[in-house]
Amino acid sequence: MMMKQRIIKHRFIKQRLINIFQLGIKELYSLRYDPVMLFLIIYSFTFSVYMIAKGNVTGVVNAAVAIVDEDRSQLSQRINDALLPPQFLPPEQIGLDEIDTAMDAGRYTFVIDIPPDFQADIMAGRQPVIQLNVDATAMGMAGTGAGYIHRIIAHEVTVFLKGAEPKEPVSIVTRARFNPNLDASWFDTVIEVANNITLLAIMLTGAALIREREHGTIEHLLVMPLTPAEIMIAKVWANGLAILVAASFSLYVVVQGLLAIPIIGSIPLFLGGTVLYLFSVTALGIFLATLARSMPQFGLLALLVFIVMIMLSGTHSPLESMPVLLRSIMQLVPSTHYINFVKAVLFRGAGLDVVWLDIVAITIIGSVLFIAALLRFRKTVTLTQV
Amino acid sequence: METRLRRGDVTLAIEIPPDFGKDLKRGRQPQVGVWLDGSLPFRAETAKAYVLGVHQFYLDDLVRSQFGESLQALPVNIETRFRYNQNFESVYAMVPGSIMMLLIWVPAMMTAVGVVREKEMGSITNFYATPVNGFEFLLGKQFPYLGLALVNFTCLVLFAVFLFQVPIKGSFLALALGALLYVIATTGFGLLVSSFVKTQIAAVFAAAIISVVPAINFSGYLSPTASLEGGARVMSQIFPSTHFQQISLGTFTKALEIGDLVNSLLSIAAIITVYLLLALTLLKTQER
């Protein structure tokens, strides 16, 4: 008697797995027949990542500088020549009356005004004043860049006066680990891959559910001997797999190959963590889809959730500089842990011993989201507004 | 040190060599090593700037304590003027930028999905049977979303002024005119997206993926457009966000008047024309 029950139960589980597998295949087919969608997935993991690497500017890179040289001396020329790439674009010479219009139009972030008789005053020890105008609306660049220009001018003037490099009682050497030149494109590119994973996971899965509801095919599925859990797991694995393939391609071919960005960490570990993250974000996508009644509603809801997730999870500004309350709230969001995980694994070469806590957090949040989504899914599946 | 940097619990490690104090007194120029966690380049950059600043301050202090006040540390005075935003508060840059971003994402996505919804549901065939032409159809679809976007704009400005206390220092007229043109452009972008996608998922996704990167990264929001190069520069110019960012930031924070912003306004107008013509052409080719 016990034996027979066990066999039935075993068959039942097997049947469920087959169901989940076949539903997932169906999901992949519907993706295949949407060429624009496929193109967009490829676009976001190749072209868009490439653009970020080549075009994005964070920190002081290519800062646009203009010099109003009222002195035209050897010293002012030296200052001009000391503003070098990659931090600065070659300085442009402009007139005193052009400063306001040029800065209003955002053509230059920094304008240096060297007064008449500057060199003569320096030689005479009269401490002339150089004016440095900074466009303070360029938040990422203004503060640090002004600091650099300060040091460059001070250095040039000192060297000019003494005829040699200044002797300091203590010298300081800064070295950056993991990214020696502090090349921001390394960071931005990999984060773009992570952000795309988040965006796609939410949108693809959630939208797939909404579409079935709007077309009424979800009712067909529900009258079949399938449980909501099977339908959901199928959506999670199929869409998760598609994104995982695209992300791996992006990392191996675009980031490592085309862009030659060195990744010191273990990519298999990264992909393993990504699988768990995909589970948790696709569950979030389904959860959001159960809240929305139509595709436009879902689109907006998903976008707003996505924007908050990427802005506050430690990509644009480090988590430790946020208010404590916000930081605690963000601990409940899977992307915070994921970004932390990505940074540790891919940039600092951290192993499982360092990142296990993040992985556990992602899994727990994912399970909670999945259960919440399942409960809502059962309840709301028939409430559709067409 | 290596392990803790790897764990990410230190951002910065200072290495002071043995005999540092002794060497300093004997004038042997000891070297202090500073290790930065480079995995977050902008944070490392800021940390580096602070370290160098502290170092300079220490040197000045050392010189002063040894030689008395008579010795001047620097032969030149550098007077830094932080224009437009004296206290260097990010809210004055963030709020105008957020208005720019929200006014592209929401209207573009709504419009795109609005049109594609009719395609996917099949109700668009009703229009083919009526004497409504393509141009009328597109504008008719755009109009309500345009109205909605203007309501959004009004709310956002009220939020900015009253909730975030970011005053409009420049011309409100320029801001309003810029916003009107901008939302025509962004809803037009939505129409353009709708003309080449077939499913609502693709519409939502296309509107998001195509506009997020240029709006955040290339619009002058994160970094000045003057520093962009190559493809990014081109992308920033053909996308309306960059021009509206100029207007939004200009009127809120830079106290600009309408005359200063004519170029940005004209650029958006040109972009609108291109979007609408493209959308119309694509829609026509699909009808056949």
XYZ file of C-alpha atoms in Angstrom:
674
model
C 0.000 0.000 0.000
C 2.754 2.437 1.034
C 4.747 1.389 -2.016
C 1.909 2.144 -4.399
C 1.364 5.576 -2.924
C 4.999 6.370 -3.265
C 5.009 5.370 -6.927
C 1.972 7.538 -7.605
C 3.605 10.421 -5.818
C 6.797 9.886 -7.757
C 4.918 9.893 -11.061
C 3.088 12.973 -10.010
C 6.311 14.877 -9.367
C 7.739 13.654 -12.652
C 4.627 14.827 -14.475
C 4.951 18.223 -12.810
C 8.555 18.572 -13.896
C 7.619 17.650 -17.464
C 4.843 20.239 -17.352
C 7.218 22.908 -16.124
C 9.735 21.996 -18.798
C 7.211 22.085 -21.622
C 5.599 25.303 -20.487
C 9.049 26.852 -20.409
C 9.763 25.693 -23.948
C 6.485 27.284 -25.010
C 7.691 30.491 -23.370
C 10.956 30.390 -25.311
C 9.040 29.851 -28.560
C 6.951 32.953 -28.012
C 10.182 34.857 -27.494
C 11.621 33.460 -30.714
C 8.683 34.713 -32.744
C 9.158 38.280 -31.600
C 12.194 39.401 -33.618
C 12.095 42.977 -32.346
C 12.199 41.732 -28.783
C 15.137 39.462 -29.555
C 16.901 42.321 -31.244
C 16.355 44.517 -28.178
C 17.779 41.889 -25.861
C 20.851 41.604 -28.053
C 21.069 45.388 -28.359
C 20.990 45.890 -24.624
C 23.706 43.345 -23.943
C 26.033 44.323 -26.767
C 25.655 47.765 -28.283
C 24.395 49.458 -25.170
C 27.173 47.963 -23.027
C 29.726 48.965 -25.637
C 28.424 52.526 -25.775
C 28.665 52.844 -22.013
C 32.257 51.627 -22.055
C 33.319 53.955 -24.828
C 31.192 56.978 -24.188
C 30.381 57.210 -20.540
C 32.212 59.676 -18.403
C 32.346 59.466 -14.649
C 34.869 61.247 -12.518
C 37.275 63.701 -14.040
C 37.744 62.518 -17.614
C 37.879 64.798 -20.627
C 36.906 67.789 -18.555
C 36.312 70.754 -20.832
C 38.546 73.649 -19.788
C 38.908 77.151 -21.164
C 41.627 79.618 -20.277
C 41.290 83.381 -20.363
C 44.935 84.274 -20.739
C 45.325 87.975 -20.034
C 49.021 87.548 -19.318
C 50.343 85.620 -22.330
C 53.551 84.808 -20.545
C 55.734 81.753 -20.366
C 54.159 80.791 -17.069
C 50.592 81.029 -18.313
C 51.597 78.868 -21.265
C 53.032 76.295 -18.853
C 49.802 76.114 -16.920
C 47.977 75.665 -20.201
C 50.281 72.794 -21.179
C 50.015 71.090 -17.819
C 46.299 70.324 -18.218
C 46.654 66.951 -19.853
C 44.452 64.147 -21.067
C 42.854 61.844 -19.978
C 41.655 64.142 -17.185
C 41.383 67.254 -19.315
C 40.595 68.060 -22.911
C 43.115 70.452 -24.477
C 42.232 73.882 -23.012
C 40.658 76.412 -25.331
C 41.571 80.077 -25.296
C 38.626 82.419 -24.873
C 38.184 86.104 -24.190
C 37.184 87.631 -20.859
C 33.777 88.665 -22.194
C 32.987 85.124 -23.372
C 33.097 83.467 -19.937
C 29.435 83.944 -19.034
C 27.898 82.853 -22.325
C 30.194 79.854 -22.641
C 29.493 78.646 -19.119
C 25.764 79.288 -19.425
C 25.690 77.081 -22.491
C 27.645 74.399 -20.627
C 30.509 74.439 -23.121
C 33.165 74.356 -20.407
C 33.106 72.924 -16.935
C 36.130 74.938 -15.817
C 37.285 78.396 -16.887
C 40.636 79.631 -15.583
C 41.222 83.384 -15.639
C 44.912 84.332 -15.556
C 45.213 88.077 -14.795
C 47.500 90.524 -16.681
C 51.102 90.727 -15.396
C 50.634 87.386 -13.671
C 54.169 86.149 -14.264
C 55.733 89.466 -13.277
C 53.689 89.540 -10.062
C 54.729 85.979 -9.226
C 58.382 86.832 -9.717
C 57.976 89.884 -7.518
C 56.300 87.803 -4.815
C 53.074 89.834 -4.990
C 50.850 86.744 -4.846
C 48.528 87.433 -7.770
C 45.053 85.894 -7.834
C 44.033 83.318 -10.414
C 40.312 82.874 -10.751
C 38.942 79.405 -11.296
C 35.306 79.312 -12.405
C 33.623 75.989 -11.887
C 30.258 74.923 -13.259
C 28.941 73.500 -10.017
C 25.961 71.881 -11.710
C 28.317 69.198 -13.066
C 28.208 67.380 -9.764
C 30.363 64.409 -10.667
C 33.246 66.456 -11.953
C 33.257 69.896 -10.372
C 34.649 69.205 -6.899
C 37.378 66.712 -7.724
C 38.331 68.519 -10.940
C 38.716 71.847 -9.138
C 41.029 70.102 -6.676
C 43.159 68.749 -9.532
C 43.411 72.146 -11.220
C 44.397 73.734 -7.917
C 47.248 71.306 -7.503
C 48.375 71.606 -11.106
C 48.552 75.415 -10.963
C 50.315 75.393 -7.593
C 52.791 72.833 -8.861
C 53.559 74.720 -12.094
C 54.058 78.007 -10.269
C 56.358 76.410 -7.708
C 58.424 74.662 -10.353
C 58.637 77.901 -12.333
C 59.875 79.859 -9.344
C 62.366 77.331 -8.026
C 63.394 75.876 -11.356
C 63.050 72.350 -10.011
C 60.538 69.914 -8.603
C 59.592 71.052 -5.114
C 61.106 69.056 -2.258
C 58.510 67.913 0.178
C 59.357 66.681 3.651
C 56.975 63.760 3.156
C 55.958 62.380 -0.185
C 52.802 60.468 -0.759
C 52.183 57.676 -3.208
C 48.680 56.513 -4.007
C 48.053 53.165 -5.603
C 44.657 51.812 -6.469
C 44.054 48.108 -6.042
C 41.887 46.193 -8.525
C 41.836 49.056 -11.036
C 45.223 50.800 -11.142
C 44.243 53.733 -13.362
C 40.819 54.094 -11.813
C 39.358 53.564 -15.248
C 35.672 54.210 -14.677
C 34.600 52.378 -17.812
C 35.491 49.038 -16.183
C 33.004 49.628 -13.455
C 30.308 51.235 -15.595
C 30.387 48.481 -18.184
C 29.954 45.613 -15.774
C 27.294 47.499 -13.840
C 25.465 48.086 -17.115
C 25.389 44.323 -17.653
C 23.998 43.869 -14.133
C 21.390 46.591 -14.682
C 20.300 45.018 -17.946
C 19.868 41.703 -16.179
C 17.580 43.406 -13.659
C 15.563 45.316 -16.257
C 15.074 42.327 -18.536
C 14.214 39.927 -15.753
C 11.464 42.172 -14.411
C 10.074 43.156 -17.782
C 10.237 39.895 -19.702
C 8.653 37.719 -17.054
C 6.059 40.187 -15.893
C 5.091 41.191 -19.396
C 4.806 37.548 -20.465
C 2.239 37.020 -17.734
C 0.276 40.178 -18.555
C 0.221 39.220 -22.201
C -1.286 35.831 -21.453
C -3.902 37.506 -19.318
C -4.781 40.081 -21.936
C -5.077 37.468 -24.643
C -7.017 35.140 -22.414
C -4.587 32.256 -22.920
C -3.946 32.090 -19.191
C -7.488 30.724 -18.777
C -6.636 27.966 -21.230
C -3.658 27.051 -19.093
C -5.673 27.150 -15.906
C -8.349 24.751 -17.117
C -5.609 22.277 -17.967
C -4.301 20.103 -15.151
C -1.619 22.645 -14.247
C -1.058 24.492 -11.010
C -0.246 28.216 -10.827
C 3.115 27.276 -9.319
C 3.994 25.278 -12.423
C 3.042 28.133 -14.706
C 5.167 30.515 -12.655
C 8.214 28.294 -12.353
C 8.111 27.736 -16.111
C 8.156 31.456 -16.732
C 10.969 31.945 -14.252
C 13.251 29.303 -15.728
C 12.618 30.065 -19.394
C 13.068 33.829 -19.173
C 15.888 33.440 -16.664
C 17.721 31.127 -19.043
C 17.353 33.506 -21.986
C 18.780 36.360 -19.920
C 21.568 34.217 -18.497
C 22.698 33.240 -21.995
C 22.640 36.864 -23.147
C 24.508 38.053 -20.050
C 27.210 35.387 -20.352
C 27.704 36.304 -23.984
C 27.960 39.942 -23.034
C 30.535 39.281 -20.345
C 32.722 36.840 -22.278
C 32.526 38.360 -25.756
C 31.781 42.057 -25.333
C 33.348 42.931 -21.981
C 36.357 40.594 -21.958
C 36.837 40.193 -25.690
C 35.879 43.364 -27.495
C 36.503 45.849 -24.722
C 39.449 43.966 -23.196
C 38.390 44.804 -19.661
C 40.287 42.559 -17.261
C 38.064 40.596 -14.932
C 40.079 39.198 -12.085
C 37.280 37.268 -10.422
C 35.640 33.990 -11.236
C 32.997 34.226 -13.949
C 31.418 30.840 -13.061
C 30.871 32.103 -9.506
C 29.350 35.268 -10.963
C 27.014 33.266 -13.189
C 26.026 31.045 -10.273
C 25.059 34.073 -8.208
C 23.284 35.505 -11.229
C 21.082 32.408 -11.484
C 19.853 32.973 -7.927
C 19.421 36.670 -8.579
C 17.425 35.942 -11.736
C 15.132 33.734 -9.687
C 14.528 36.557 -7.278
C 14.029 39.319 -9.873
C 11.833 37.269 -12.204
C 9.673 36.540 -9.141
C 9.551 40.293 -8.545
C 8.478 40.753 -12.181
C 5.608 38.308 -11.720
C 4.639 39.963 -8.470
C 4.466 43.378 -10.177
C 2.482 41.824 -13.009
C -0.109 40.624 -10.519
C -0.469 44.189 -9.238
C -1.002 45.695 -12.692
C -4.188 45.293 -14.675
C -2.845 46.075 -18.118
C 0.404 46.313 -20.033
C 0.738 50.117 -19.829
C 0.250 49.934 -16.064
C 2.798 47.198 -15.808
C 5.302 49.058 -17.977
C 5.208 52.142 -15.804
C 5.233 50.221 -12.551
C 8.172 48.095 -13.658
C 10.103 51.108 -14.901
C 9.655 53.011 -11.665
C 10.687 50.003 -9.586
C 13.664 49.437 -11.862
C 14.872 53.040 -11.731
C 14.732 53.132 -7.943
C 16.494 49.782 -7.779
C 19.410 50.820 -9.968
C 19.752 54.321 -8.561
C 19.855 53.293 -4.941
C 21.542 49.925 -4.918
C 25.074 51.268 -4.871
C 25.758 51.823 -8.552
C 25.539 55.584 -8.872
C 26.541 56.439 -5.357
C 28.075 54.253 -2.700
C 25.641 52.801 -0.211
C 27.596 53.982 2.808
C 26.906 57.625 1.958
C 23.133 57.203 2.109
C 20.957 57.986 5.126
C 20.742 55.083 7.568
C 17.007 54.541 7.087
C 17.337 54.339 3.301
C 20.263 51.974 3.671
C 18.252 49.631 5.836
C 15.361 49.721 3.389
C 17.677 48.990 0.491
C 18.900 45.879 2.302
C 15.488 44.391 1.488
C 15.981 44.932 -2.228
C 17.727 42.098 -4.051
C 19.696 44.360 -6.390
C 21.599 45.912 -3.481
C 23.016 42.527 -2.566
C 23.546 41.627 -6.175
C 25.545 44.784 -6.967
C 27.608 44.164 -3.862
C 28.170 40.589 -4.997
C 29.111 41.674 -8.539
C 31.620 44.242 -7.307
C 33.238 41.789 -4.907
C 33.435 38.875 -7.325
C 34.308 40.554 -10.598
C 36.508 43.413 -9.415
C 38.064 42.305 -6.190
C 38.346 38.637 -7.013
C 36.473 37.679 -3.870
C 35.495 34.068 -3.342
C 32.457 32.388 -1.863
C 33.829 32.962 1.661
C 33.338 36.712 1.211
C 30.084 36.860 -0.722
C 28.060 34.019 0.813
C 26.023 36.431 2.901
C 24.863 38.329 -0.168
C 23.971 35.079 -1.903
C 21.929 33.931 1.083
C 20.175 37.309 1.202
C 19.332 37.164 -2.513
C 17.918 33.669 -2.117
C 15.795 34.547 0.908
C 14.399 37.706 -0.692
C 13.758 35.724 -3.863
C 11.817 33.042 -2.015
C 9.690 35.603 -0.200
C 8.937 37.378 -3.478
C 8.117 34.083 -5.154
C 5.668 33.067 -2.445
C 4.093 36.520 -2.417
C 3.768 36.417 -6.194
C 2.242 32.946 -6.076
C -0.367 33.993 -3.527
C -1.343 37.045 -5.565
C -1.219 35.083 -8.794
C -3.880 32.660 -7.570
C -6.071 35.497 -6.425
C -5.801 37.910 -9.332
C -5.416 35.707 -12.322
C -8.950 36.212 -13.516
C -9.210 39.935 -12.805
C -8.151 41.419 -16.101
C -9.152 44.591 -17.743
C -8.912 44.362 -21.489
C 45.152 44.639 4.405
C 44.712 42.671 1.188
C 41.881 40.571 2.629
C 40.042 43.524 4.058
C 40.275 45.437 0.798
C 38.950 42.342 -0.941
C 36.031 42.110 1.434
C 35.262 45.722 0.719
C 35.205 46.811 4.351
C 38.015 49.324 3.886
C 38.006 51.871 1.087
C 41.385 53.249 1.862
C 44.472 51.940 3.639
C 47.407 54.132 4.657
C 50.780 52.483 4.923
C 53.301 54.308 7.102
C 56.794 52.846 6.669
C 59.070 51.898 9.579
C 61.248 54.698 10.978
C 58.833 57.230 9.491
C 59.188 59.782 12.314
C 62.974 59.433 12.423
C 63.350 59.815 8.660
C 61.053 62.813 8.632
C 63.166 64.620 11.221
C 66.375 63.856 9.349
C 64.898 65.180 6.108
C 65.169 61.837 4.312
C 61.804 62.318 2.616
C 59.949 59.202 3.807
C 57.178 57.901 1.602
C 53.653 57.226 2.762
C 51.742 54.658 0.728
C 48.004 54.958 0.234
C 46.035 52.004 -1.067
C 42.631 52.616 -2.566
C 39.858 50.188 -3.373
C 39.573 50.801 -7.114
C 36.482 48.665 -7.645
C 34.311 51.771 -7.397
C 36.345 54.272 -9.438
C 34.431 57.425 -8.558
C 34.629 56.701 -4.860
C 38.345 55.944 -5.118
C 38.815 59.176 -7.040
C 37.099 61.209 -4.338
C 39.047 59.433 -1.603
C 42.275 60.160 -3.459
C 41.432 63.845 -3.771
C 40.746 64.033 -0.039
C 43.967 62.230 0.825
C 46.010 64.605 -1.319
C 44.186 67.542 0.233
C 44.941 66.327 3.765
C 48.534 65.742 2.738
C 48.871 69.296 1.400
C 47.291 70.660 4.553
C 49.697 68.668 6.699
C 52.681 69.914 4.691
C 51.562 73.525 5.029
C 51.050 72.995 8.716
C 54.469 71.409 9.101
C 56.180 74.232 7.247
C 54.313 76.802 9.290
C 55.184 75.183 12.627
C 58.833 74.916 11.674
C 59.398 78.255 10.058
C 56.722 80.347 11.685
C 54.035 82.386 9.931
C 56.518 84.354 7.874
C 56.880 81.687 5.207
C 54.083 81.667 2.715
C 53.256 78.217 1.457
C 52.070 79.251 -1.985
C 53.249 82.042 -4.248
C 49.822 82.263 -5.886
C 46.259 82.623 -4.666
C 43.673 80.536 -6.429
C 40.185 81.797 -5.995
C 37.608 79.172 -6.847
C 34.113 80.267 -7.719
C 31.523 77.537 -7.778
C 29.071 79.089 -10.149
C 25.299 78.524 -10.173
C 25.444 76.445 -7.023
C 27.639 78.092 -4.418
C 27.091 75.555 -1.677
C 27.619 72.695 -4.052
C 24.361 71.022 -3.111
C 23.396 68.168 -5.360
C 19.661 68.833 -5.088
C 19.998 71.776 -7.494
C 21.427 69.490 -10.145
C 19.379 66.383 -9.372
C 15.902 67.876 -9.398
C 16.057 69.515 -12.852
C 17.657 66.316 -14.141
C 14.940 64.127 -12.662
C 12.288 66.230 -14.399
C 14.135 65.653 -17.650
C 14.231 61.883 -17.097
C 10.656 61.436 -15.959
C 9.345 63.477 -18.875
C 10.913 61.120 -21.356
C 10.294 57.730 -19.776
C 6.676 58.037 -18.829
C 5.299 59.802 -21.948
C 7.389 57.734 -24.373
C 6.365 54.437 -22.873
C 2.691 55.366 -22.550
C 2.465 56.517 -26.148
C 4.342 53.530 -27.538
C 2.226 51.018 -25.659
C -0.929 52.955 -26.522
C -0.390 52.438 -30.229
C 1.031 48.926 -30.093
C -1.847 47.815 -27.895
C -4.194 48.487 -30.787
C -1.899 46.550 -33.100
C -1.676 43.562 -30.798
C -5.382 43.510 -30.033
C -6.191 43.928 -33.702
C -8.339 47.017 -33.227
C -5.962 48.966 -35.446
C -7.589 47.338 -38.488
C -10.698 49.378 -37.695
C -8.695 52.484 -38.459
C -7.516 51.146 -41.776
C -11.158 50.823 -42.774
C -11.993 54.426 -41.872
C -11.066 57.526 -43.841
C -8.645 58.528 -41.041
C -5.176 58.877 -42.536
C -1.890 57.897 -40.925
C -0.971 61.378 -39.857
C -4.328 61.964 -38.169
C -4.095 58.599 -36.463
C -0.647 59.310 -35.042
C -1.474 62.815 -33.848
C -4.748 61.601 -32.385
C -2.840 58.968 -30.459
C -0.221 61.441 -29.349
C -2.572 64.163 -28.181
C -3.990 62.643 -24.967
C -0.556 61.509 -23.806
C 0.768 64.966 -24.524
C -1.908 66.410 -22.260
C -1.048 63.893 -19.556
C 2.633 64.708 -19.836
C 1.913 68.400 -19.365
C -0.038 67.596 -16.220
C 2.992 65.580 -15.094
C 5.224 68.511 -15.822
C 3.091 70.861 -13.727
C 3.176 68.435 -10.803
C 6.927 67.990 -11.095
C 7.565 71.732 -11.105
C 5.333 72.181 -8.050
C 7.220 69.370 -6.309
C 10.548 70.892 -7.214
C 9.659 74.347 -5.957
C 7.659 73.525 -2.843
C 8.848 70.112 -1.701
C 12.516 70.245 -2.666
C 12.814 74.033 -2.355
C 14.554 74.370 -5.704
C 13.487 77.775 -7.034
C 13.220 78.636 -10.720
C 15.849 81.341 -10.971
C 15.544 81.932 -14.705
C 12.625 82.363 -17.036
C 9.583 80.207 -16.303
C 8.321 80.893 -19.792
C 11.448 79.306 -21.273
C 11.036 76.279 -19.016
C 7.369 75.861 -19.922
C 8.004 76.288 -23.623
C 10.935 73.876 -23.432
C 8.811 71.334 -21.580
C 6.019 71.616 -24.154
C 8.426 70.965 -27.010
C 10.174 68.245 -25.039
C 7.032 66.257 -24.325
C 5.976 66.596 -27.967
C 9.376 65.113 -28.785
C 9.206 62.340 -26.200
C 5.666 61.308 -27.125
C 6.876 61.483 -30.728
C 9.680 59.139 -29.744
C 7.008 56.827 -28.348
C 5.203 56.922 -31.712
C 8.432 56.152 -33.484
C 9.048 53.151 -31.233
C 5.489 51.964 -31.768
C 5.928 52.011 -35.510
C 8.537 49.266 -35.567
C 7.502 46.983 -32.720
C 4.668 44.486 -32.848
C 4.089 43.443 -29.264
C 3.414 45.439 -26.134
C 6.299 43.769 -24.310
C 8.660 44.909 -27.012
C 7.164 48.415 -26.883
C 7.626 48.726 -23.129
C 11.094 47.354 -23.360
C 12.173 49.341 -26.409
C 10.958 52.610 -24.919
C 12.857 51.820 -21.731
C 16.098 50.421 -23.088
C 16.573 52.941 -25.871
C 15.861 55.980 -23.728
C 17.378 55.073 -20.346
C 21.010 55.172 -21.421
C 20.951 58.455 -23.372
C 18.802 60.103 -20.703
C 20.959 59.109 -17.730
C 24.416 58.762 -19.179
C 24.639 61.039 -22.188
C 22.339 63.938 -21.405
C 24.634 65.954 -19.198
C 22.925 64.609 -16.101
C 25.773 62.455 -14.817
C 28.617 64.189 -16.595
C 28.856 67.295 -18.790
C 28.097 66.715 -22.458
C 31.202 68.719 -23.323
C 33.255 65.764 -22.084
C 31.582 63.155 -24.276
C 33.331 61.760 -27.304
C 32.497 59.934 -30.508
C 29.286 57.924 -30.659
C 28.159 59.094 -27.257
C 28.456 62.709 -28.379
C 26.373 62.054 -31.478
C 23.795 60.143 -29.469
C 23.542 62.960 -26.960
C 22.881 65.488 -29.705
C 20.169 63.553 -31.581
C 18.275 62.789 -28.395
C 15.967 65.472 -26.983
C 17.014 64.837 -23.354
C 20.324 66.645 -23.722
C 18.668 69.800 -24.982
C 15.947 69.765 -22.383
C 18.518 69.141 -19.663
C 20.107 72.432 -20.759
C 16.756 74.159 -20.480
C 15.731 72.559 -17.204
C 19.086 73.081 -15.507
C 19.428 76.483 -17.141
C 16.125 77.879 -15.923
C 16.165 76.287 -12.483
C 19.769 76.654 -11.448
C 21.697 78.802 -13.915
C 19.142 81.656 -13.991
C 19.034 81.713 -17.789
C 16.540 83.662 -19.851
C 14.743 82.562 -22.974
C 17.310 84.257 -25.210
C 20.108 82.061 -23.842
C 18.215 78.912 -24.694
C 17.110 79.506 -28.268
C 19.529 76.901 -29.593
C 18.244 74.196 -27.289
C 14.633 75.028 -28.127
C 15.320 74.931 -31.864
C 17.186 71.627 -31.552
C 14.188 70.009 -29.879
C 11.892 71.397 -32.575
C 14.114 69.862 -35.250
C 14.129 66.503 -33.453
C 10.298 66.542 -33.263
C 10.033 66.987 -37.001
C 12.394 64.099 -37.673
C 10.632 61.749 -35.241
C 7.187 62.457 -36.650
C 8.268 62.105 -40.273
C 10.063 58.839 -39.508
C 7.090 57.462 -37.585
C 4.768 58.383 -40.439
C 6.977 56.743 -43.057
C 7.323 53.570 -41.028
C 3.595 53.416 -40.364
C 2.850 53.769 -44.072
C 5.226 51.010 -45.087
C 3.533 48.724 -42.570
C 0.086 49.392 -43.937
C 0.964 47.857 -47.266
